[in-house]
CSV table of C-alpha atoms in Angstrom, one decimal:
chain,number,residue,atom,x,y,z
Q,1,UNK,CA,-29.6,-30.7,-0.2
Q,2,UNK,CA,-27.5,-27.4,-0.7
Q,3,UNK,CA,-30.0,-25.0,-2.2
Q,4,UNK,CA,-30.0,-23.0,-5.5
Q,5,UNK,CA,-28.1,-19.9,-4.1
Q,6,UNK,CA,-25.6,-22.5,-3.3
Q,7,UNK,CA,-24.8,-23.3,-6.7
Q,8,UNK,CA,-24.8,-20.4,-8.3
Q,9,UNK,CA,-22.0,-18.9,-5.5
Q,10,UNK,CA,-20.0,-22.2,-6.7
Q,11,UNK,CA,-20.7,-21.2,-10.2
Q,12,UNK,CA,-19.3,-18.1,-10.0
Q,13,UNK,CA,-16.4,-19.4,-8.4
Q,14,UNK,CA,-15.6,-21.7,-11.0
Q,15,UNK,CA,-15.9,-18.9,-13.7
Q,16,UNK,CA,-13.3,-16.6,-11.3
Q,17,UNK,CA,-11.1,-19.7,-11.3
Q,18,UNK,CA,-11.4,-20.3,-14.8
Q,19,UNK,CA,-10.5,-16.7,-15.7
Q,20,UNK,CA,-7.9,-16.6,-13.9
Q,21,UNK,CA,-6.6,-19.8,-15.3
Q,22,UNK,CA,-6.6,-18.5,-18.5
Q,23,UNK,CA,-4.2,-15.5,-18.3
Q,24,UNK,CA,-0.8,-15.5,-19.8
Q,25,UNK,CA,2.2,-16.2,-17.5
Q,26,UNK,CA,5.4,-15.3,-18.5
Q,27,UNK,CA,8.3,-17.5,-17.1
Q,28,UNK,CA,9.2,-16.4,-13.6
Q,29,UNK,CA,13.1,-16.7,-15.1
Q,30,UNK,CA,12.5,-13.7,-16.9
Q,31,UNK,CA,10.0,-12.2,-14.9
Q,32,UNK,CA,12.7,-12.2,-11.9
Q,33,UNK,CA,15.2,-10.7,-14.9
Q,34,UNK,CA,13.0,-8.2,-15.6
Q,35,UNK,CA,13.0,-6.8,-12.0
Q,36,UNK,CA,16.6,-6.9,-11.5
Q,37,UNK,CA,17.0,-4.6,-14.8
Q,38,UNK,CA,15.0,-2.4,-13.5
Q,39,UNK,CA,16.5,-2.1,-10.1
Q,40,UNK,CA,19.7,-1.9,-11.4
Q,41,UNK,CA,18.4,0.6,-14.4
Q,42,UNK,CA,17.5,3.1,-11.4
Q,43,UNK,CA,20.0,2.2,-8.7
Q,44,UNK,CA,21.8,5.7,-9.5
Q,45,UNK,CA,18.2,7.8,-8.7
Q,46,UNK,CA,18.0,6.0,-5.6
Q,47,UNK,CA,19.2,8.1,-2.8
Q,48,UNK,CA,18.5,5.8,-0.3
Q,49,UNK,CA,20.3,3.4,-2.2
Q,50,UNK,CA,23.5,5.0,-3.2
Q,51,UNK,CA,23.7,8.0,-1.0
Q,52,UNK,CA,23.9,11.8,-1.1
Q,53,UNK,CA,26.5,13.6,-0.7
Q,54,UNK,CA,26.1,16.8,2.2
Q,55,UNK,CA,25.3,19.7,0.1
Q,56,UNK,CA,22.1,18.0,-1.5
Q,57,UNK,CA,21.1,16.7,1.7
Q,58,UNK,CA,18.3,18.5,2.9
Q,59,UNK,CA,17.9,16.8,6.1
Q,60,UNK,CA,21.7,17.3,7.0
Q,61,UNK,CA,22.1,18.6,10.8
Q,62,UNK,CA,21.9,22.3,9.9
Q,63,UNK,CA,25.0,24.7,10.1
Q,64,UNK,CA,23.8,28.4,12.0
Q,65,UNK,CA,24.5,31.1,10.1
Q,66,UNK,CA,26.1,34.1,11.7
Q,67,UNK,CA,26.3,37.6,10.7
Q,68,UNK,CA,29.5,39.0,10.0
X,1,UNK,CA,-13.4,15.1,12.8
X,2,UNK,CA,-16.5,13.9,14.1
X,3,UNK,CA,-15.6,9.8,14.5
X,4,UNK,CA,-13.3,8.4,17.4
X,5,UNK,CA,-10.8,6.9,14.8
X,6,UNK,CA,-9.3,7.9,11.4
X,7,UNK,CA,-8.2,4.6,10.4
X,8,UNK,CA,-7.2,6.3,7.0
X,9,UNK,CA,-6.2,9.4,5.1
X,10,UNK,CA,-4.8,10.5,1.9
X,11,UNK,CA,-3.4,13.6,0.3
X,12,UNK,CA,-5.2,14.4,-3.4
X,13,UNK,CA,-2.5,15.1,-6.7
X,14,UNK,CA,-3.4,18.4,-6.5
X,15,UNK,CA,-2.4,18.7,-3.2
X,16,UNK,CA,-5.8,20.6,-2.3
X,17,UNK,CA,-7.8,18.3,-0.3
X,18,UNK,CA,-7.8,15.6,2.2
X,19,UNK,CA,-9.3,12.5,2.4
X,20,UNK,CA,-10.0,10.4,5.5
X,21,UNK,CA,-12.2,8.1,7.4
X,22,UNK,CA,-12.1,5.3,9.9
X,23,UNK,CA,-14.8,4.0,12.5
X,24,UNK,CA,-17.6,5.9,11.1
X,25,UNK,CA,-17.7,4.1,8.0
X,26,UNK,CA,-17.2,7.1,5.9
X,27,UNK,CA,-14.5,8.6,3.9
X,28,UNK,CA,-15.1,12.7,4.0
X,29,UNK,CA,-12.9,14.7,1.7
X,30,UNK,CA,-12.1,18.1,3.3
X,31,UNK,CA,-10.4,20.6,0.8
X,32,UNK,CA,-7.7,22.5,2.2
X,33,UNK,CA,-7.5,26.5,3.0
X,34,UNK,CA,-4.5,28.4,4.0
X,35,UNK,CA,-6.8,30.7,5.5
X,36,UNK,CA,-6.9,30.4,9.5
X,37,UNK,CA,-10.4,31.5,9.7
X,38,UNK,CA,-12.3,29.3,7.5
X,39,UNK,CA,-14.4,26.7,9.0
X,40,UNK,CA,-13.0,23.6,7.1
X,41,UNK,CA,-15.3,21.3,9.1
X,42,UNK,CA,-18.2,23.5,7.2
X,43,UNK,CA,-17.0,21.9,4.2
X,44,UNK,CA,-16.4,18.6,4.7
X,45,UNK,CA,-17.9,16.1,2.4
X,46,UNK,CA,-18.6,12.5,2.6
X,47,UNK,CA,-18.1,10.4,0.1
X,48,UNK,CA,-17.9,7.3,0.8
X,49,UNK,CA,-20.5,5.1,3.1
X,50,UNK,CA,-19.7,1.8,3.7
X,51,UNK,CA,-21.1,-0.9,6.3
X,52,UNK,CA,-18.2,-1.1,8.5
X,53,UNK,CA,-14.7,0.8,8.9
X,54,UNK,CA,-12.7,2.4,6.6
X,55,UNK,CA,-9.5,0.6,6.4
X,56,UNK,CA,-8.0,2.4,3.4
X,57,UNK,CA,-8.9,5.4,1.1
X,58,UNK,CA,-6.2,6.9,-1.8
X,59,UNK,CA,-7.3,9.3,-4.8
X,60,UNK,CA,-6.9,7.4,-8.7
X,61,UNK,CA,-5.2,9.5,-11.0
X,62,UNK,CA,-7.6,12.8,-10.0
X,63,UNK,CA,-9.0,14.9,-7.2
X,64,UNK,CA,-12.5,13.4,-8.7
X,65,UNK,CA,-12.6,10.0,-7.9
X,66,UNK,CA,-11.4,7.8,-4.5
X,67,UNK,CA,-10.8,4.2,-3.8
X,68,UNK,CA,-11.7,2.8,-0.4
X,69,UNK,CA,-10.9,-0.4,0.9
X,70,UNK,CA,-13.4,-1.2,4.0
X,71,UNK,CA,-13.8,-3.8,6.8
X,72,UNK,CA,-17.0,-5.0,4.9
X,73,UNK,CA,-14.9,-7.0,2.8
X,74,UNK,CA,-15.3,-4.7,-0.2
X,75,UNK,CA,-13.5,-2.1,-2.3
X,76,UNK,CA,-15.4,1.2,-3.7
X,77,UNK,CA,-14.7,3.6,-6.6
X,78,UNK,CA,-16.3,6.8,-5.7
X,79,UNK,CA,-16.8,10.2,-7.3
X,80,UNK,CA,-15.8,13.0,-5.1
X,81,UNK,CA,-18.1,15.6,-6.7
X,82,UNK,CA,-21.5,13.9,-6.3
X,83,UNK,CA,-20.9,11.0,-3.9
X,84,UNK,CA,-21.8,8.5,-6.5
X,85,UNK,CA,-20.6,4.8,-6.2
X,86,UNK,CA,-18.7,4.1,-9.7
X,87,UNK,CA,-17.6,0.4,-9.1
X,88,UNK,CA,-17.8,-1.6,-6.4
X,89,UNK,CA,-15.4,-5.0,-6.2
X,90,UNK,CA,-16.1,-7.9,-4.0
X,91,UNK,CA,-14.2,-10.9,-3.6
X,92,UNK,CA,-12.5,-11.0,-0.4
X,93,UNK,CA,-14.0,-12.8,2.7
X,94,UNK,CA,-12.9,-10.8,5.3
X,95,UNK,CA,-12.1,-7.6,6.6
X,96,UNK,CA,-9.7,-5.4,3.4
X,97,UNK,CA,-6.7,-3.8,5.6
X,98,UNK,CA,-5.2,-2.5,2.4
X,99,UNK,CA,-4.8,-1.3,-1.0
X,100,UNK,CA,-2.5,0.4,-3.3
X,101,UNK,CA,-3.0,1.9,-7.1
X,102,UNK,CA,-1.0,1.0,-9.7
X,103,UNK,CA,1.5,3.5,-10.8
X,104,UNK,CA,1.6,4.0,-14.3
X,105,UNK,CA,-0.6,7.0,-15.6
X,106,UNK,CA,-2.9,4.6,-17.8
X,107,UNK,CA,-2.7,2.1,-15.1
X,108,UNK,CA,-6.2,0.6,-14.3
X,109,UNK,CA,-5.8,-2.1,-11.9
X,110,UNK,CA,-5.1,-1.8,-8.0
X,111,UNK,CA,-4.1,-4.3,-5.5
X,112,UNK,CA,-6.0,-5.1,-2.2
X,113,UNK,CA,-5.0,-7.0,0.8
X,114,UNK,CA,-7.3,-8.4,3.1
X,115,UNK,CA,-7.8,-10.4,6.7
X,116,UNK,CA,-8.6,-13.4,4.2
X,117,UNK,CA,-4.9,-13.9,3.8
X,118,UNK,CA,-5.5,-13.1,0.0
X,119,UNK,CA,-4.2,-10.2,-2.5
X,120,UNK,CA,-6.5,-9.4,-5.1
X,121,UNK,CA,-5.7,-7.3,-8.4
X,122,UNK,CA,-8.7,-5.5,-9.5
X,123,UNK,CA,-9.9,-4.3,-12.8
X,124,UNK,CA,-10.6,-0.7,-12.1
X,125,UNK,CA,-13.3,0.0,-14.8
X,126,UNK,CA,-14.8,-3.4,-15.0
X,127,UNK,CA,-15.1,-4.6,-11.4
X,128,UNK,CA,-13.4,-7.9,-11.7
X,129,UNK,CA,-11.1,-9.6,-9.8
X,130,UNK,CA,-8.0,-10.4,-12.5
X,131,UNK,CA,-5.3,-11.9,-10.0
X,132,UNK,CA,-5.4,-13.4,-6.9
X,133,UNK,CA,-2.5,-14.6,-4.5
X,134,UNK,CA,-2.9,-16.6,-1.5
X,135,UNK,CA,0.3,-17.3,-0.1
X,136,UNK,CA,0.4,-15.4,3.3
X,137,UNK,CA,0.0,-17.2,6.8
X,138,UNK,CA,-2.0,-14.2,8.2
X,139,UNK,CA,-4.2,-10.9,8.0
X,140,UNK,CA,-2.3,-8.9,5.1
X,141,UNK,CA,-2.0,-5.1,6.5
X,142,UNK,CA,-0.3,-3.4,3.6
X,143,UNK,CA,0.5,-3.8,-0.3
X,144,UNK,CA,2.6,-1.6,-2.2
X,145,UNK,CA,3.0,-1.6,-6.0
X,146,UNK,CA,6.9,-2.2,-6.9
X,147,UNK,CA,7.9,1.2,-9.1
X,148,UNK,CA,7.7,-0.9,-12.1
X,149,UNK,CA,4.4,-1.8,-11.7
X,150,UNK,CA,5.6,-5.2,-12.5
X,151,UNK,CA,5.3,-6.9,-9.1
X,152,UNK,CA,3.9,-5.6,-5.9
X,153,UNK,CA,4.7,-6.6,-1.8
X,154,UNK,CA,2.6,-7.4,0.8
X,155,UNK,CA,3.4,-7.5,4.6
X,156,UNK,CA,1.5,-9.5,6.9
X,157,UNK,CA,0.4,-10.6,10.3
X,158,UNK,CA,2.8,-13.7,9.8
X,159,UNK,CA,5.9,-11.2,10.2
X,160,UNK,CA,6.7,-11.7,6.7
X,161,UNK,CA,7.1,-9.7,3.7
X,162,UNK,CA,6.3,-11.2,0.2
X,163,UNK,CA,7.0,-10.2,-3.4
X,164,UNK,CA,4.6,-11.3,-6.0
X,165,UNK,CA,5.5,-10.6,-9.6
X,166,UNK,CA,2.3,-9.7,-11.3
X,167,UNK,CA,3.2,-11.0,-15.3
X,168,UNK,CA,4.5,-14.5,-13.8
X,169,UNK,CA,1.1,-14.7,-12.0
X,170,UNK,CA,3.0,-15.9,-8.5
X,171,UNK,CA,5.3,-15.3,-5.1
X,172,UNK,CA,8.9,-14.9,-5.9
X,173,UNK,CA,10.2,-13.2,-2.9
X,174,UNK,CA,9.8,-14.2,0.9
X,175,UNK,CA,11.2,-12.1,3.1
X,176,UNK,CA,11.7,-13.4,6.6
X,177,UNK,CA,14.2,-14.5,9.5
X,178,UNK,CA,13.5,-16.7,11.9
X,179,UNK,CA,14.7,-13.9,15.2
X,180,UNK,CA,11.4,-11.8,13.0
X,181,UNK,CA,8.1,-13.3,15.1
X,182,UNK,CA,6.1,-9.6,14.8
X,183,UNK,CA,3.7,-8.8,12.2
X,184,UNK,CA,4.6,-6.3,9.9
X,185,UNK,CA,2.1,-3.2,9.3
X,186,UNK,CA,3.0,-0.9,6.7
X,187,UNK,CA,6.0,-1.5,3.8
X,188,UNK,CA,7.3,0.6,1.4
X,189,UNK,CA,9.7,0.1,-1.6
X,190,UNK,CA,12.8,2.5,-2.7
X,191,UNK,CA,12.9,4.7,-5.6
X,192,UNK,CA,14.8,2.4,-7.3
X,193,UNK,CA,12.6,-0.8,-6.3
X,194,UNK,CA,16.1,-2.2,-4.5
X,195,UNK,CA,15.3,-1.6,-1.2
X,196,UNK,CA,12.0,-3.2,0.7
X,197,UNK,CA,11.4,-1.2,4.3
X,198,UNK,CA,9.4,-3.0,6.7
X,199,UNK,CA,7.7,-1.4,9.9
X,200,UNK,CA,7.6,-4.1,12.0
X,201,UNK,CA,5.3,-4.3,15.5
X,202,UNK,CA,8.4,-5.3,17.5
X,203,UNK,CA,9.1,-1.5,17.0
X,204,UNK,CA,11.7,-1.9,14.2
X,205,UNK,CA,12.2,-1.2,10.8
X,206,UNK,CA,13.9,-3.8,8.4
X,207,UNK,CA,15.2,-3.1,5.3
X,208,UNK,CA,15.2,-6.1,2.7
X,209,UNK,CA,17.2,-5.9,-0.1
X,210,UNK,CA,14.7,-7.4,-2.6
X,211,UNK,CA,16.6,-8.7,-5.4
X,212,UNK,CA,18.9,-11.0,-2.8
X,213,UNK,CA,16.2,-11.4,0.1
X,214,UNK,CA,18.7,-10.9,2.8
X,215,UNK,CA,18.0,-8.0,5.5
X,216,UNK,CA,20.1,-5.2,4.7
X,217,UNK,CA,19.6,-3.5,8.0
X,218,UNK,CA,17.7,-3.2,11.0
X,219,UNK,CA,16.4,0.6,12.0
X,220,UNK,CA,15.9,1.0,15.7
X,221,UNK,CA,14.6,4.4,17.2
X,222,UNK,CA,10.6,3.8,18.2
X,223,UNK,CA,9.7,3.3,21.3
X,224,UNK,CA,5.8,1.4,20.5
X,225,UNK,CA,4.8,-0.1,17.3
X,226,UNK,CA,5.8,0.9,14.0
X,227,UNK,CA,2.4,1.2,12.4
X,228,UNK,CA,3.1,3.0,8.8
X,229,UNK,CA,5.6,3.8,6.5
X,230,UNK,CA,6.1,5.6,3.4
X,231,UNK,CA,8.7,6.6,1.0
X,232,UNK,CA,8.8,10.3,-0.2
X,233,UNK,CA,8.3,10.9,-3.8
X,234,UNK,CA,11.7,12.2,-4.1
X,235,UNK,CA,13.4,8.8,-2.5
X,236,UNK,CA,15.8,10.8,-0.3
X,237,UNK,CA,14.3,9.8,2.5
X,238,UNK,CA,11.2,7.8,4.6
X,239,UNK,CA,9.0,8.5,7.5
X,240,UNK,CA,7.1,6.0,9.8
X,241,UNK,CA,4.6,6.5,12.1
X,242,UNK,CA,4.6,5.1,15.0
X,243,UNK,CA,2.0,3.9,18.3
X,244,UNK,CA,4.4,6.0,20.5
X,245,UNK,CA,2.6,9.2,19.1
X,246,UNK,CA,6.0,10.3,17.3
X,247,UNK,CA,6.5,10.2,13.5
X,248,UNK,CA,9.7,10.0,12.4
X,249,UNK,CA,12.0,10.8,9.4
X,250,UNK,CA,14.7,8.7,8.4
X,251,UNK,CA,17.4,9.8,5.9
């Protein structure tokens, strides 16, 4: 016969799963809508995503410098 | 440092101290001196005591307080200054690999990924476990939130990467291929949230577009097992880490 400890671990599953039941869910139509605006919203900050150009690049291969 | 592996480590806002731990159970925050001469092991302090290893440590908002992840199966809120446990969460069954905060300045909630195949979001003040995903095949080894703060990733043990959107409460993103059997250890998202990098343990990075969930490109260049990954804070670039003792940065 499962003992008392037993129950109450179940009974505090059941209250987890009822929480998390209970929270609002928004549709995932606009949830996936939501993300695209926001990638596309920042797609110009994005240097990986768009690119520098050389002079900004700091990790560019680096040109010596001679004296004149 | 005085244990045989840092599993961990993190760099405080400030930029001032260092966090780290691993096989001793302990995360030790050491602050940092540009003086040669001082003694920084003199001043290391330990902060965090857990039952078994560290997997995971990052500073909240502030040099005060740090959140561990550990292979005890729990997460800890600690306060640097006096070493004081502030909130403990428990809820996975297994070993927690991973976590990551979320990124908004009044954000309270973090994400933790654990051997239980399971991502929890946590309630930062209150303890509780508000979300939970369990969609993965295998051990979870990294989560990152997606800039938003909207959705978050996970990469896994079952070489896939997933994309969980956290207002729709579910998965909405796999990303896989069939030629990708190795698990993936670390992944980070773009500035932009576009781009989804992978560091895979077949020695690759992958880069997943995330709104089409095709592979935009494969990054070869490490001889061992790519075993983290991060995104700078300025986007223009990423470094991984690798078992081959090199880190690299890729631009």
């Amino acid at each position: 016969m499962p003992g008392p400890s037993n129950i109450v671990a179940m009974k505090k599953v059941v209250q987890q799963l009822r929480f998390e039941a209970g929270i609002n869910r928004v549709k995932v139509s606009q949830a996936a809508a939501d993300l695209q605006q926001f990638c596309l919203q920042n797609a110009q900050q994005d240097p990986l995503l768009t690119g520098m150009s050389s002079s900004n690049n700091p990790f560019r291969p680096q040109k010596v410098c001679s004296f004149l | 440092m005085p244990c045989t592996w840092v599993m961990a480590c993190a760099y405080a806002p400030s930029g001032c101290a260092v966090a780290c731990g691993g096989l001793d159970n302990k995360c030790s925050v050491y602050p940092l001196s540009l003086d040669k001469n001082e003694n920084l092991a003199a001043k290391k302090k330990s902060v965090a005591m857990h039952t078994n290893y560290l997997s995971a440590c990052s500073f909240t908002n502030s040099d005060m307080q740090i959140l561990t992840s550990s292979g005890d199966g729990t997460c800890a809120l600690w306060d640097v200054e006096s070493g004081q446990l502030l909130q403990s969460f428990h809820g996975h069954a297994a070993d927690v690999l991973c976590l990551d905060l979320a990124p908004s300045e009044t954000g309270n909630t973090f994400v933790s990924g654990g051997c239980d195949k399971k991502v929890n979001v946590w309630d930062m003040r209150s303890g509780q476990c508000i979300q939970s995903f369990e969609t993965h095949e295998s051990d979870i080894n990294s989560v990152r939130y997606y800039p938003s703060g909207d959705a978050f990733a996970s990469g896994s043990d079952d070489a896939t990467c997933r994309l969980y959107d956290l207002r729709a409460d579910r998965e909405v993103a796999i990303y896989s291929k069939e030629s990708i059997i190795f698990g993936v250890s670390s992944v980070d998202f773009s500035l932009s949230g576009r781009l989804l990098f992978g560091g895979y343990n077949d020695y690759t990075i992958n880069v997943w577009d995330v709104l089409k969930g095709t592979r935009v490109s494969i990054l070869f260049g490490h001889e061992n097992r790519v075993s983290t990954l991060r995104v700078s804070p300025d986007g223009t670039a990423f470094c991984t880490g690798s078992w081959d003792h090199t880190l690299r940065i890729w631009a």
